[in-house]
PDB file of C-alpha atoms in Angstrom:
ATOM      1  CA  UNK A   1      36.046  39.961 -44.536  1.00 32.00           C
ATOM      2  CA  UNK A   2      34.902  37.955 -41.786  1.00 40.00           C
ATOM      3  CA  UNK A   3      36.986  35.361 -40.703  1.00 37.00           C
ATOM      4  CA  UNK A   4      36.090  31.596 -41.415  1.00 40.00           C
ATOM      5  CA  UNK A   5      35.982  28.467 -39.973  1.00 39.00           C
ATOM      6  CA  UNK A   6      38.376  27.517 -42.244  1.00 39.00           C
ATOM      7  CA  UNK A   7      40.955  30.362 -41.160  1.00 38.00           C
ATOM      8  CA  UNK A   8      40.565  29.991 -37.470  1.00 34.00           C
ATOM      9  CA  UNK A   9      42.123  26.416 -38.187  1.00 35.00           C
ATOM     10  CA  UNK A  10      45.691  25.653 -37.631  1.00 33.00           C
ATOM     11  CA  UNK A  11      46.133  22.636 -39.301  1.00 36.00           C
ATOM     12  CA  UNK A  12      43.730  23.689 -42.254  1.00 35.00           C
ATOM     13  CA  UNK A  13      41.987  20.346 -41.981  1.00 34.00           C
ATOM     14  CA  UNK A  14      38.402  21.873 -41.318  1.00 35.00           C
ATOM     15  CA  UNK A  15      38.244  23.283 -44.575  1.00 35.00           C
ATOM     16  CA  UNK A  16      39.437  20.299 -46.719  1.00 35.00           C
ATOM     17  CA  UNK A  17      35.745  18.804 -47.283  1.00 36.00           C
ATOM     18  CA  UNK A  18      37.887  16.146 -50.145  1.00 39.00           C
ATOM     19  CA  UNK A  19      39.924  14.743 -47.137  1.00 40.00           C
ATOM     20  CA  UNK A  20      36.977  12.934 -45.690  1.00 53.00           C
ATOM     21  CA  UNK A  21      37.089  15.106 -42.571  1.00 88.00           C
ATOM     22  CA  UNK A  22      33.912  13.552 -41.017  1.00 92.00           C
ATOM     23  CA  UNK A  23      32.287  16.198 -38.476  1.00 94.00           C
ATOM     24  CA  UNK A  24      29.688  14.605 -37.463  1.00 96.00           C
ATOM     25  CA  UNK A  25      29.660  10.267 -37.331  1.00 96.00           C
ATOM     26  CA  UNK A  26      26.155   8.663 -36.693  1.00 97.00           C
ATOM     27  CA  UNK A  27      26.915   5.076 -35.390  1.00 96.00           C
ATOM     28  CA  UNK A  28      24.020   2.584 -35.058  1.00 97.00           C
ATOM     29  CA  UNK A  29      21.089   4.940 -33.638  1.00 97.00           C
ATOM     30  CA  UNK A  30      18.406   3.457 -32.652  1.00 97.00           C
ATOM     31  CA  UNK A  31      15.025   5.372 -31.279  1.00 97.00           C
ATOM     32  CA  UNK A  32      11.855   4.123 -30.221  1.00 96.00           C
ATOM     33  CA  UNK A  33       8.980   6.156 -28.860  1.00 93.00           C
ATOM     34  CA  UNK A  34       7.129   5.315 -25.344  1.00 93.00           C
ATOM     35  CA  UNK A  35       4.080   5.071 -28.059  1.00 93.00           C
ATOM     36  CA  UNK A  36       6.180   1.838 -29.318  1.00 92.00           C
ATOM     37  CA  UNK A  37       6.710   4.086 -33.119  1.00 90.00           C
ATOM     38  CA  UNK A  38       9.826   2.861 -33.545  1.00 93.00           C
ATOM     39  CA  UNK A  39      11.388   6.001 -35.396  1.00 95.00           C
ATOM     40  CA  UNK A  40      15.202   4.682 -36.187  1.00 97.00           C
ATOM     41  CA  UNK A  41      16.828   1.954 -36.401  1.00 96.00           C
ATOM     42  CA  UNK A  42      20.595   0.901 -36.548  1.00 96.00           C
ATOM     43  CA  UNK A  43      21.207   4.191 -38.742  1.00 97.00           C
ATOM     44  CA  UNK A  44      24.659   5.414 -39.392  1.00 97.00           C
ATOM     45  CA  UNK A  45      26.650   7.920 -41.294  1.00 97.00           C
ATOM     46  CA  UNK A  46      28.753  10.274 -41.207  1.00 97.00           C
ATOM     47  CA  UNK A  47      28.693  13.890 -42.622  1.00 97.00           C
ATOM     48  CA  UNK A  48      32.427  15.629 -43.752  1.00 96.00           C
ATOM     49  CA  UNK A  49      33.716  19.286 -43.363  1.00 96.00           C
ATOM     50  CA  UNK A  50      33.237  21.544 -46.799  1.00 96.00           C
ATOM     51  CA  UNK A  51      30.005  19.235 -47.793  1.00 97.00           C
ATOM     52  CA  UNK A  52      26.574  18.993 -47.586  1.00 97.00           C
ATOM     53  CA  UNK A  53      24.860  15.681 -46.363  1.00 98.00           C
ATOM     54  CA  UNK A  54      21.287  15.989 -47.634  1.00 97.00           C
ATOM     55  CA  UNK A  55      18.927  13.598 -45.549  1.00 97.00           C
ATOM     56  CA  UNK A  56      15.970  12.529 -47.767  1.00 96.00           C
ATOM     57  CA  UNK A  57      12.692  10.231 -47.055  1.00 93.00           C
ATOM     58  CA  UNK A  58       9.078  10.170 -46.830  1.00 92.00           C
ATOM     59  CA  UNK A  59       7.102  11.622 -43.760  1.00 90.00           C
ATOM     60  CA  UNK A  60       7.901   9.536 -41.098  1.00 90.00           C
ATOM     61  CA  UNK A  61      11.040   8.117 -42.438  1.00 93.00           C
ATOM     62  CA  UNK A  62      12.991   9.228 -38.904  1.00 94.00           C
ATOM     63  CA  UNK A  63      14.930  12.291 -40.788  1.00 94.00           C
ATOM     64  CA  UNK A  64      13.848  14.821 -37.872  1.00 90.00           C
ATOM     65  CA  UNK A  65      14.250  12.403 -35.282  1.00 94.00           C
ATOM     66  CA  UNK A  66      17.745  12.022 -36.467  1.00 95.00           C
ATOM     67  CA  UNK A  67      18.484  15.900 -36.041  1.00 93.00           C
ATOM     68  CA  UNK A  68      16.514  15.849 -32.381  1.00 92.00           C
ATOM     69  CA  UNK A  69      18.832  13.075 -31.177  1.00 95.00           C
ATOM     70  CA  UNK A  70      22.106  14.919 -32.658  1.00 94.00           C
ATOM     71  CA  UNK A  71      21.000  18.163 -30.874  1.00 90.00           C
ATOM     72  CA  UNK A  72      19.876  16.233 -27.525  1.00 91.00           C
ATOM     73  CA  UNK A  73      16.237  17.413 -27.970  1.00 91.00           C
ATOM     74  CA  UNK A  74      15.375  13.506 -27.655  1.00 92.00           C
ATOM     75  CA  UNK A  75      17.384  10.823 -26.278  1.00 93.00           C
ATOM     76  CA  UNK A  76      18.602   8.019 -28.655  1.00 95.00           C
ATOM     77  CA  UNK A  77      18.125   4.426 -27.305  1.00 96.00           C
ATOM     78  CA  UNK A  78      21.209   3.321 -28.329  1.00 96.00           C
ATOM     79  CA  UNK A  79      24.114   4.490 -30.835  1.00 96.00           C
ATOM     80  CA  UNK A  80      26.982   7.273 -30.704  1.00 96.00           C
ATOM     81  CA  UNK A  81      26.677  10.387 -32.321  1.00 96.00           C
ATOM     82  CA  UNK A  82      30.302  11.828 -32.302  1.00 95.00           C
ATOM     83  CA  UNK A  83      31.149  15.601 -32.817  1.00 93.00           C
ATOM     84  CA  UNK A  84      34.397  17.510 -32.052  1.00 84.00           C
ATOM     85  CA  UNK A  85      35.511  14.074 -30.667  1.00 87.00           C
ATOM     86  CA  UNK A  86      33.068  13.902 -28.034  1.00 91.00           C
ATOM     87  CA  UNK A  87      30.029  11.635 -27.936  1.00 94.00           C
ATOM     88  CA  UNK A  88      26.942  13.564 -27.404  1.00 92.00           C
ATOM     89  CA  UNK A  89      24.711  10.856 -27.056  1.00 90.00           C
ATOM     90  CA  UNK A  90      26.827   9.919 -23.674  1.00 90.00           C
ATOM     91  CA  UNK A  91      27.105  13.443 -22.158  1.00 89.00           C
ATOM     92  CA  UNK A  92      25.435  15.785 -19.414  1.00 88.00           C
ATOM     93  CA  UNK A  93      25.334  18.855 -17.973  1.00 89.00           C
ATOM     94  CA  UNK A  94      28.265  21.333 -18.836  1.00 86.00           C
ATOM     95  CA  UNK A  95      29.881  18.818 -21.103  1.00 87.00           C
ATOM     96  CA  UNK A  96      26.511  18.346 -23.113  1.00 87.00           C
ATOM     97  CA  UNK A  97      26.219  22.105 -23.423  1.00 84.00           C
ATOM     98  CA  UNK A  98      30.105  22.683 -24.518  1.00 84.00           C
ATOM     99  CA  UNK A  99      29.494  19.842 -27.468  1.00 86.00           C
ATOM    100  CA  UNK A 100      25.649  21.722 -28.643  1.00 86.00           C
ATOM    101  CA  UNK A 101      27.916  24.787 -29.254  1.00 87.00           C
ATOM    102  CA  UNK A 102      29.736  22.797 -32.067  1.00 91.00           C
ATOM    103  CA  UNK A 103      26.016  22.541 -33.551  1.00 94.00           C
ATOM    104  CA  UNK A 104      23.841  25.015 -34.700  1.00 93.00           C
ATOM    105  CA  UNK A 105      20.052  24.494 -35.872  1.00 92.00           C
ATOM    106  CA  UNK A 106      18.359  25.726 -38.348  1.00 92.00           C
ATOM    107  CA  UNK A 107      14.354  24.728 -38.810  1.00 85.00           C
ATOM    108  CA  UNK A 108      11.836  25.076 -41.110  1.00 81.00           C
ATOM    109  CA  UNK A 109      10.003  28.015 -38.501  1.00 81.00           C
ATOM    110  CA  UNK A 110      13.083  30.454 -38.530  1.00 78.00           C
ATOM    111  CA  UNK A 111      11.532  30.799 -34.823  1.00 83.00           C
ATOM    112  CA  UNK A 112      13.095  34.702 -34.666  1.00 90.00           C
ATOM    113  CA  UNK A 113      12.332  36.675 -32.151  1.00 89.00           C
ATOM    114  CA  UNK A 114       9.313  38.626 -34.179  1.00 90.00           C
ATOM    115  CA  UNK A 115       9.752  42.149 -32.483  1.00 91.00           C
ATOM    116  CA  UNK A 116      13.398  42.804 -32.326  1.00 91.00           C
ATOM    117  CA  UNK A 117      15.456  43.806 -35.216  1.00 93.00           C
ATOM    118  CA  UNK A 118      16.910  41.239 -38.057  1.00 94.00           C
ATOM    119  CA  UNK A 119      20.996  42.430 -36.089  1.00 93.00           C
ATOM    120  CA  UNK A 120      19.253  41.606 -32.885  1.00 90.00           C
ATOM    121  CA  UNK A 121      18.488  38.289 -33.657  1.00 92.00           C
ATOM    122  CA  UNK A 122      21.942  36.929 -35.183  1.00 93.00           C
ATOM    123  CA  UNK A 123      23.793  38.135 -32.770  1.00 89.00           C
ATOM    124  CA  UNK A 124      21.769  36.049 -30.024  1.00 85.00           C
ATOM    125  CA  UNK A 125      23.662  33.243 -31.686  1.00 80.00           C
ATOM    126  CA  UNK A 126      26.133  34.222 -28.842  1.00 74.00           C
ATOM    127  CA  UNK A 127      24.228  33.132 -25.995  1.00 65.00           C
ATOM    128  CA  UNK A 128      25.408  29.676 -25.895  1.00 57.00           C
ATOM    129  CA  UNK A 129      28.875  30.754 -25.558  1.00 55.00           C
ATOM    130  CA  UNK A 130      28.588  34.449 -23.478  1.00 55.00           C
ATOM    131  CA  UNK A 131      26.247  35.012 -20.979  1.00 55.00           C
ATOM    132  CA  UNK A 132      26.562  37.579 -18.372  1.00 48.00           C
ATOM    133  CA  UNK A 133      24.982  40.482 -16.913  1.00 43.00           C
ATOM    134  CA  UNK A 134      24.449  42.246 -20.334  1.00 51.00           C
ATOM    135  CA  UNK A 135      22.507  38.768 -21.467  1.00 44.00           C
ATOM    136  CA  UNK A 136      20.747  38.233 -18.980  1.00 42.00           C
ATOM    137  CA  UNK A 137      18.618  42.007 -19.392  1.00 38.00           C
ATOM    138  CA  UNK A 138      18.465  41.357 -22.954  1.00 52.00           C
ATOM    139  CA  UNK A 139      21.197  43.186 -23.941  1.00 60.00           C
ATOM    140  CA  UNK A 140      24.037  42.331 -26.482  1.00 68.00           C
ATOM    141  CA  UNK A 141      27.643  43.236 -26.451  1.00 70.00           C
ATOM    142  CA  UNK A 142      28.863  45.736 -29.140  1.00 80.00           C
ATOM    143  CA  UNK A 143      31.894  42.862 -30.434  1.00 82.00           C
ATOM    144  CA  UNK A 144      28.770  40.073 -30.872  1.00 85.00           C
ATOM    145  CA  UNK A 145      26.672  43.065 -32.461  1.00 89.00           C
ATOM    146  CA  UNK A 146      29.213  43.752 -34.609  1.00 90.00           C
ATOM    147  CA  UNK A 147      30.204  40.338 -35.751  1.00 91.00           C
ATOM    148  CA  UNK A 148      26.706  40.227 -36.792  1.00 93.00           C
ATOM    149  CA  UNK A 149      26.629  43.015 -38.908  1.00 94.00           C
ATOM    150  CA  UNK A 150      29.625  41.042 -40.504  1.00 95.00           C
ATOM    151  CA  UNK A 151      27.395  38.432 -41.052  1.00 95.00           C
ATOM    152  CA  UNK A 152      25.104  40.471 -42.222  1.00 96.00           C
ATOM    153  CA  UNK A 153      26.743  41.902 -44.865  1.00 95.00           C
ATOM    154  CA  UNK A 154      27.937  38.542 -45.855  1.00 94.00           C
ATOM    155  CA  UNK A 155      24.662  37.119 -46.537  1.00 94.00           C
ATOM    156  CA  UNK A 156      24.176  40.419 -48.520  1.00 94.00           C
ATOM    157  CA  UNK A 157      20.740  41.214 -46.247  1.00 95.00           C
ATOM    158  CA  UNK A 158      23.019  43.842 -44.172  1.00 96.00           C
ATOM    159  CA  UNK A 159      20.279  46.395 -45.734  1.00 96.00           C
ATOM    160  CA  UNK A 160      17.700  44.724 -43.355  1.00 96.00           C
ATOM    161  CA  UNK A 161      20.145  45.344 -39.796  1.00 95.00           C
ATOM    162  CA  UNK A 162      18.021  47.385 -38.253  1.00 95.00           C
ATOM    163  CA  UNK A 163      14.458  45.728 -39.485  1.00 95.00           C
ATOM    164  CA  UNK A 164      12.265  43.895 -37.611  1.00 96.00           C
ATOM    165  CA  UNK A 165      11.897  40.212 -37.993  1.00 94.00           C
ATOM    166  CA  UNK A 166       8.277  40.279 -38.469  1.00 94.00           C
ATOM    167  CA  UNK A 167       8.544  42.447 -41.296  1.00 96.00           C
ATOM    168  CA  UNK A 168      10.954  40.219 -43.359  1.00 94.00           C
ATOM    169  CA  UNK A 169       9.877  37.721 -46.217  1.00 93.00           C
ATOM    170  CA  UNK A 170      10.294  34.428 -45.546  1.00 92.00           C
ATOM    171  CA  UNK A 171      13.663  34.114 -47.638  1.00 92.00           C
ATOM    172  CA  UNK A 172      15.046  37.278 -45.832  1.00 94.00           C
ATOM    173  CA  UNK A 173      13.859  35.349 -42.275  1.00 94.00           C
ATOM    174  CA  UNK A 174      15.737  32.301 -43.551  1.00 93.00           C
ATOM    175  CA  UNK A 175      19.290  34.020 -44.350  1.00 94.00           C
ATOM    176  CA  UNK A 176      18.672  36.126 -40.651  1.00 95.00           C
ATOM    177  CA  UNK A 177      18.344  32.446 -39.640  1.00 94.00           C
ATOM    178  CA  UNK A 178      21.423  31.490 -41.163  1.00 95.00           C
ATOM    179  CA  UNK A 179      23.204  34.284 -39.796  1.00 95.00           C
ATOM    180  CA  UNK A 180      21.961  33.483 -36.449  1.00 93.00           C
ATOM    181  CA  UNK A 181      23.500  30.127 -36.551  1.00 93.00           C
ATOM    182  CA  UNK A 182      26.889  31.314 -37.922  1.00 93.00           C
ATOM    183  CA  UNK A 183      27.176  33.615 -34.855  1.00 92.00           C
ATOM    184  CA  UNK A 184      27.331  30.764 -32.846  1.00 90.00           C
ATOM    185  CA  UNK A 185      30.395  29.275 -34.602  1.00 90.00           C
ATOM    186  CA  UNK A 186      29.785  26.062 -35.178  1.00 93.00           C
ATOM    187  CA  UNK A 187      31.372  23.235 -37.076  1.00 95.00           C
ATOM    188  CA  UNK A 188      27.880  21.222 -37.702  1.00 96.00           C
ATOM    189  CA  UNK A 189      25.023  22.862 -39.421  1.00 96.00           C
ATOM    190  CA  UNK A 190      22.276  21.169 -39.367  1.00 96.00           C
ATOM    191  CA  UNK A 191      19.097  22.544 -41.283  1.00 95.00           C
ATOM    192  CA  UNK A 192      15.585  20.631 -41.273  1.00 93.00           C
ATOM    193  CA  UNK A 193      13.621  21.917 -44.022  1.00 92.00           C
ATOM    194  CA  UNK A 194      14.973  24.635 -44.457  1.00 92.00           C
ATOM    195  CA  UNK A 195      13.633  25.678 -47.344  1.00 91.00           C
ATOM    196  CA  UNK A 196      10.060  23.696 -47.344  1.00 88.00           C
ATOM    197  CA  UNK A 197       7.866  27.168 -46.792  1.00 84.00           C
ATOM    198  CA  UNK A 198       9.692  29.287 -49.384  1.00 90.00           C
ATOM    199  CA  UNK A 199       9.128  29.770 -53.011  1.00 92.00           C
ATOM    200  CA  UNK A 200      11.006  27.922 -55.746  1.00 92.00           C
ATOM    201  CA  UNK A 201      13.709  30.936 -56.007  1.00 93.00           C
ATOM    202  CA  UNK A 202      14.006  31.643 -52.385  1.00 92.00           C
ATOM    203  CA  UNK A 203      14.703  28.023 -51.618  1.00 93.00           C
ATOM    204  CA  UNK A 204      17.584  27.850 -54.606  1.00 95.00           C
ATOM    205  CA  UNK A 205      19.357  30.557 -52.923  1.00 94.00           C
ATOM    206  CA  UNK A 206      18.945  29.169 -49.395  1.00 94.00           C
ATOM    207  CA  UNK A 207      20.735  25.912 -50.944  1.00 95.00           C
ATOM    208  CA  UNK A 208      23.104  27.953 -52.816  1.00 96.00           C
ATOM    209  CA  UNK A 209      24.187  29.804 -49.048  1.00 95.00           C
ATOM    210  CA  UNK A 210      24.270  26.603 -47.184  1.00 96.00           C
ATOM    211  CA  UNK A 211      26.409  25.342 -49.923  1.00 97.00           C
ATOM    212  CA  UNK A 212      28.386  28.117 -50.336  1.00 96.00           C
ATOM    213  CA  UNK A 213      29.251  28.064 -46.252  1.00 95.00           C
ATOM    214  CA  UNK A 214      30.239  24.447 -46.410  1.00 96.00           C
ATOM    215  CA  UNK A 215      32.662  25.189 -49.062  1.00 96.00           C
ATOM    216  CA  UNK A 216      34.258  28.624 -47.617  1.00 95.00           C
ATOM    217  CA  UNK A 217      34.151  27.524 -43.930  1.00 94.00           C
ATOM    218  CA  UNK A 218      34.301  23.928 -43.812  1.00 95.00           C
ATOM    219  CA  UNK A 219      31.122  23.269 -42.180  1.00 96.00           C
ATOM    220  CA  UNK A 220      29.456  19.956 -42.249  1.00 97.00           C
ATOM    221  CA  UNK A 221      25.817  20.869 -43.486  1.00 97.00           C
ATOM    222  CA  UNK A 222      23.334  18.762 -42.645  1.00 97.00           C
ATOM    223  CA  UNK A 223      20.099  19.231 -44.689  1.00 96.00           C
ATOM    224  CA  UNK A 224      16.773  17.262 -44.168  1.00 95.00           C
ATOM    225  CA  UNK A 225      14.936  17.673 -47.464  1.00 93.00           C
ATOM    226  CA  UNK A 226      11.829  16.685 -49.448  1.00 87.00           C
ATOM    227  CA  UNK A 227      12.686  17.703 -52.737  1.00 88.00           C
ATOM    228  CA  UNK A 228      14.651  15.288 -54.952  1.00 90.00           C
ATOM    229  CA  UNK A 229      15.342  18.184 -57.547  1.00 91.00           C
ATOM    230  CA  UNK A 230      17.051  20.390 -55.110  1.00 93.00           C
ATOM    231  CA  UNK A 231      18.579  17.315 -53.451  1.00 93.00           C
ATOM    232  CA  UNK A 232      20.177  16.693 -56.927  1.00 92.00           C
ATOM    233  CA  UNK A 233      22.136  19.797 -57.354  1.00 94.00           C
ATOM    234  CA  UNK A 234      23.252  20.790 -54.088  1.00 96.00           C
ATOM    235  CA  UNK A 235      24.055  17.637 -52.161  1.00 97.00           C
ATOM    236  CA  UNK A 236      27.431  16.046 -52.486  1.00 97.00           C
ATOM    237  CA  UNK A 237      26.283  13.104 -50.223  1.00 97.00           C
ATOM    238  CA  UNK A 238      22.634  11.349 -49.996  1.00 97.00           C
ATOM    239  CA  UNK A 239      21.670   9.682 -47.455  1.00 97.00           C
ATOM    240  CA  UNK A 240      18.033   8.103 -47.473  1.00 96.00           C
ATOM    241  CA  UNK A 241      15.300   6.936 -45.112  1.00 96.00           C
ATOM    242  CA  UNK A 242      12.902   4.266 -45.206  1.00 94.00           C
ATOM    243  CA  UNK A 243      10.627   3.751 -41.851  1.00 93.00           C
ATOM    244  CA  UNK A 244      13.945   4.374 -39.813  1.00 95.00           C
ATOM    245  CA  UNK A 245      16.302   2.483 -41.841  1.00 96.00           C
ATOM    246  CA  UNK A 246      18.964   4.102 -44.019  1.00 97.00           C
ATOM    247  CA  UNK A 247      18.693   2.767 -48.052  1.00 95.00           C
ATOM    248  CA  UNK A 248      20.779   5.179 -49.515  1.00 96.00           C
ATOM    249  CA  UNK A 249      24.607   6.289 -48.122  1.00 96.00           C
ATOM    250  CA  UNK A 250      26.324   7.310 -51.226  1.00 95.00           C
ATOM    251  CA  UNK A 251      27.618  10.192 -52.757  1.00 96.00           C
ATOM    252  CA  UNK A 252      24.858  12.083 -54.397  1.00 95.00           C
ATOM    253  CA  UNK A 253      27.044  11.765 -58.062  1.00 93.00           C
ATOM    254  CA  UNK A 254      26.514   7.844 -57.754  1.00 94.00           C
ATOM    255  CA  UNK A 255      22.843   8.140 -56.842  1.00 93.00           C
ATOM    256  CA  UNK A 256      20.191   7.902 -59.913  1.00 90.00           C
ATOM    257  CA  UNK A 257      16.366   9.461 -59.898  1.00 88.00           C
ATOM    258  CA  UNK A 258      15.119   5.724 -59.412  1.00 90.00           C
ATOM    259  CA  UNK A 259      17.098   5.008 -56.523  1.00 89.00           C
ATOM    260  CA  UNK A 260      15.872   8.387 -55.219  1.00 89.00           C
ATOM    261  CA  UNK A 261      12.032   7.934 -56.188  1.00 88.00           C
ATOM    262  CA  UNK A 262      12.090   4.462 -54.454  1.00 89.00           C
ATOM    263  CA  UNK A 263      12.120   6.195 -51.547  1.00 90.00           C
ATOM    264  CA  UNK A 264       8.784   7.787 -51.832  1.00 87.00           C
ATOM    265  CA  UNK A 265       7.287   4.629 -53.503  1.00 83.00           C
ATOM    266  CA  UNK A 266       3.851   3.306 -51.144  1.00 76.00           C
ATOM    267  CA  UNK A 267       4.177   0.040 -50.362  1.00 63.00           C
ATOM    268  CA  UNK A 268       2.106  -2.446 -52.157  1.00 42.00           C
TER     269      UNK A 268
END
């Protein structure tokens, strides 16, 4: 069985989501656009090991900004976001790319590489940790090939190894996804709509994996989401957006359908 987060852990504190472990702190982010949109402001939170944060709002609420500016793809204006220990908001060069391999990404466009093979794709989750002469031609090495078969097998797709990506449904692109981001062994998973082009059953048992990993590895998911339902009965923490400003920070048992349908409410 592959090995988990939780395992590779001496003290066994990645694992214990009920400790408050947080993973990932958001303190006071603030983002404005050179346009003058300004996308956050002041938001904080923080996301524990072994549970899944879902981030809800309207369009244009700031949720994606908020997983651009925890990956580094945009620049916060002010605030700390705090992973591993480390700031990323106030890092560079190599020390910016050693704290984005605590973090892996998964979007809405699974974004694999359409011609190469479903075990070709996870196990380029590597590349932000290994690169070398193999890596740099394209090819993989046989331990990252077979940790992905690993994977594989325990996202119960290893049937579709040796397929290629542009042959898979979109639920069977989603899990490849998921593997992908595994591979790179992180301890923050962040997904942003994950499951928004998938049917109603394929995007229950996307939920029901990211879930499932938080619990058995003691990852910190991260889940940007439009649907309250789903919200509901995976999340174990809400936290909701409101032109940039967070409403909600609760845990998702204390949070009711009107507090959660206020969000979406047009202003009068």
């Amino acid at each position: 069985m592959l090995t988990t987060l939780r395992e590779r852990t001496s003290n066994g504190a990645a694992g214990d989501g009920a400790s408050g472990d947080a993973r990932l702190v958001v303190r006071d982010l603030s983002k404005t656009y050179p346009n003058g949109t300004a996308a956050l402001a002041h938001v904080s939170f923080a996301a524990r090991a072994g549970e899944v944060t879902v981030i809800l709002g309207p369009n244009g609420s700031g949720k994606s900004t908020i997983v651009r500016c925890v990956v580094r793809l945009t620049d916060p204006d002010t605030g700390s976001i705090t992973v591993g220990g480390r700031d990323i908001a106030a890092l560079s060069g190599e020390g910016l790319r050693q704290a984005r391999r605590e973090i892996a990404v998964i979007f809405q466009n699974v974004s694999l590489v359409a011609r190469r093979s479903a075990l070709a794709n996870v196990a380029a989750g590597c590349l932000g940790r290994k690169q070398g002469i193999e890596t740099l031609f394209g090819l993989l090495p046989r331990d990252e090939l077979s940790l992905a078969t690993r994977l594989l097998e325990r996202l119960s797709i290893v049937h579709l190894a040796d397929q290629r990506a542009d042959t898979l449904s979109g639920g069977q692109a989603q899990r490849v996804a998921v593997a992908r981001a595994l591979h790179q062994q992180p301890t923050v998973l962040l997904a942003d709509e994950p499951v928004a082009a998938l049917d109603p059953d394929a995007s229950l048992e996307i939920m029901a994996v990211l879930q499932r990993l938080a619990r058995e590895d003691g990852l910190a998911v991260v889940c940007v989401l439009h649907q309250m339902d789903i919200a509901r009965k995976f999340a174990d923490h809400v936290v909701g957006l409101r032109a940039g400003v967070v409403v909600i920070d609760e845990r998702a048992a204390r949070v009711d359908e009107k507090s959660l349908s206020s969000l979406y409410k047009r202003d009068a």
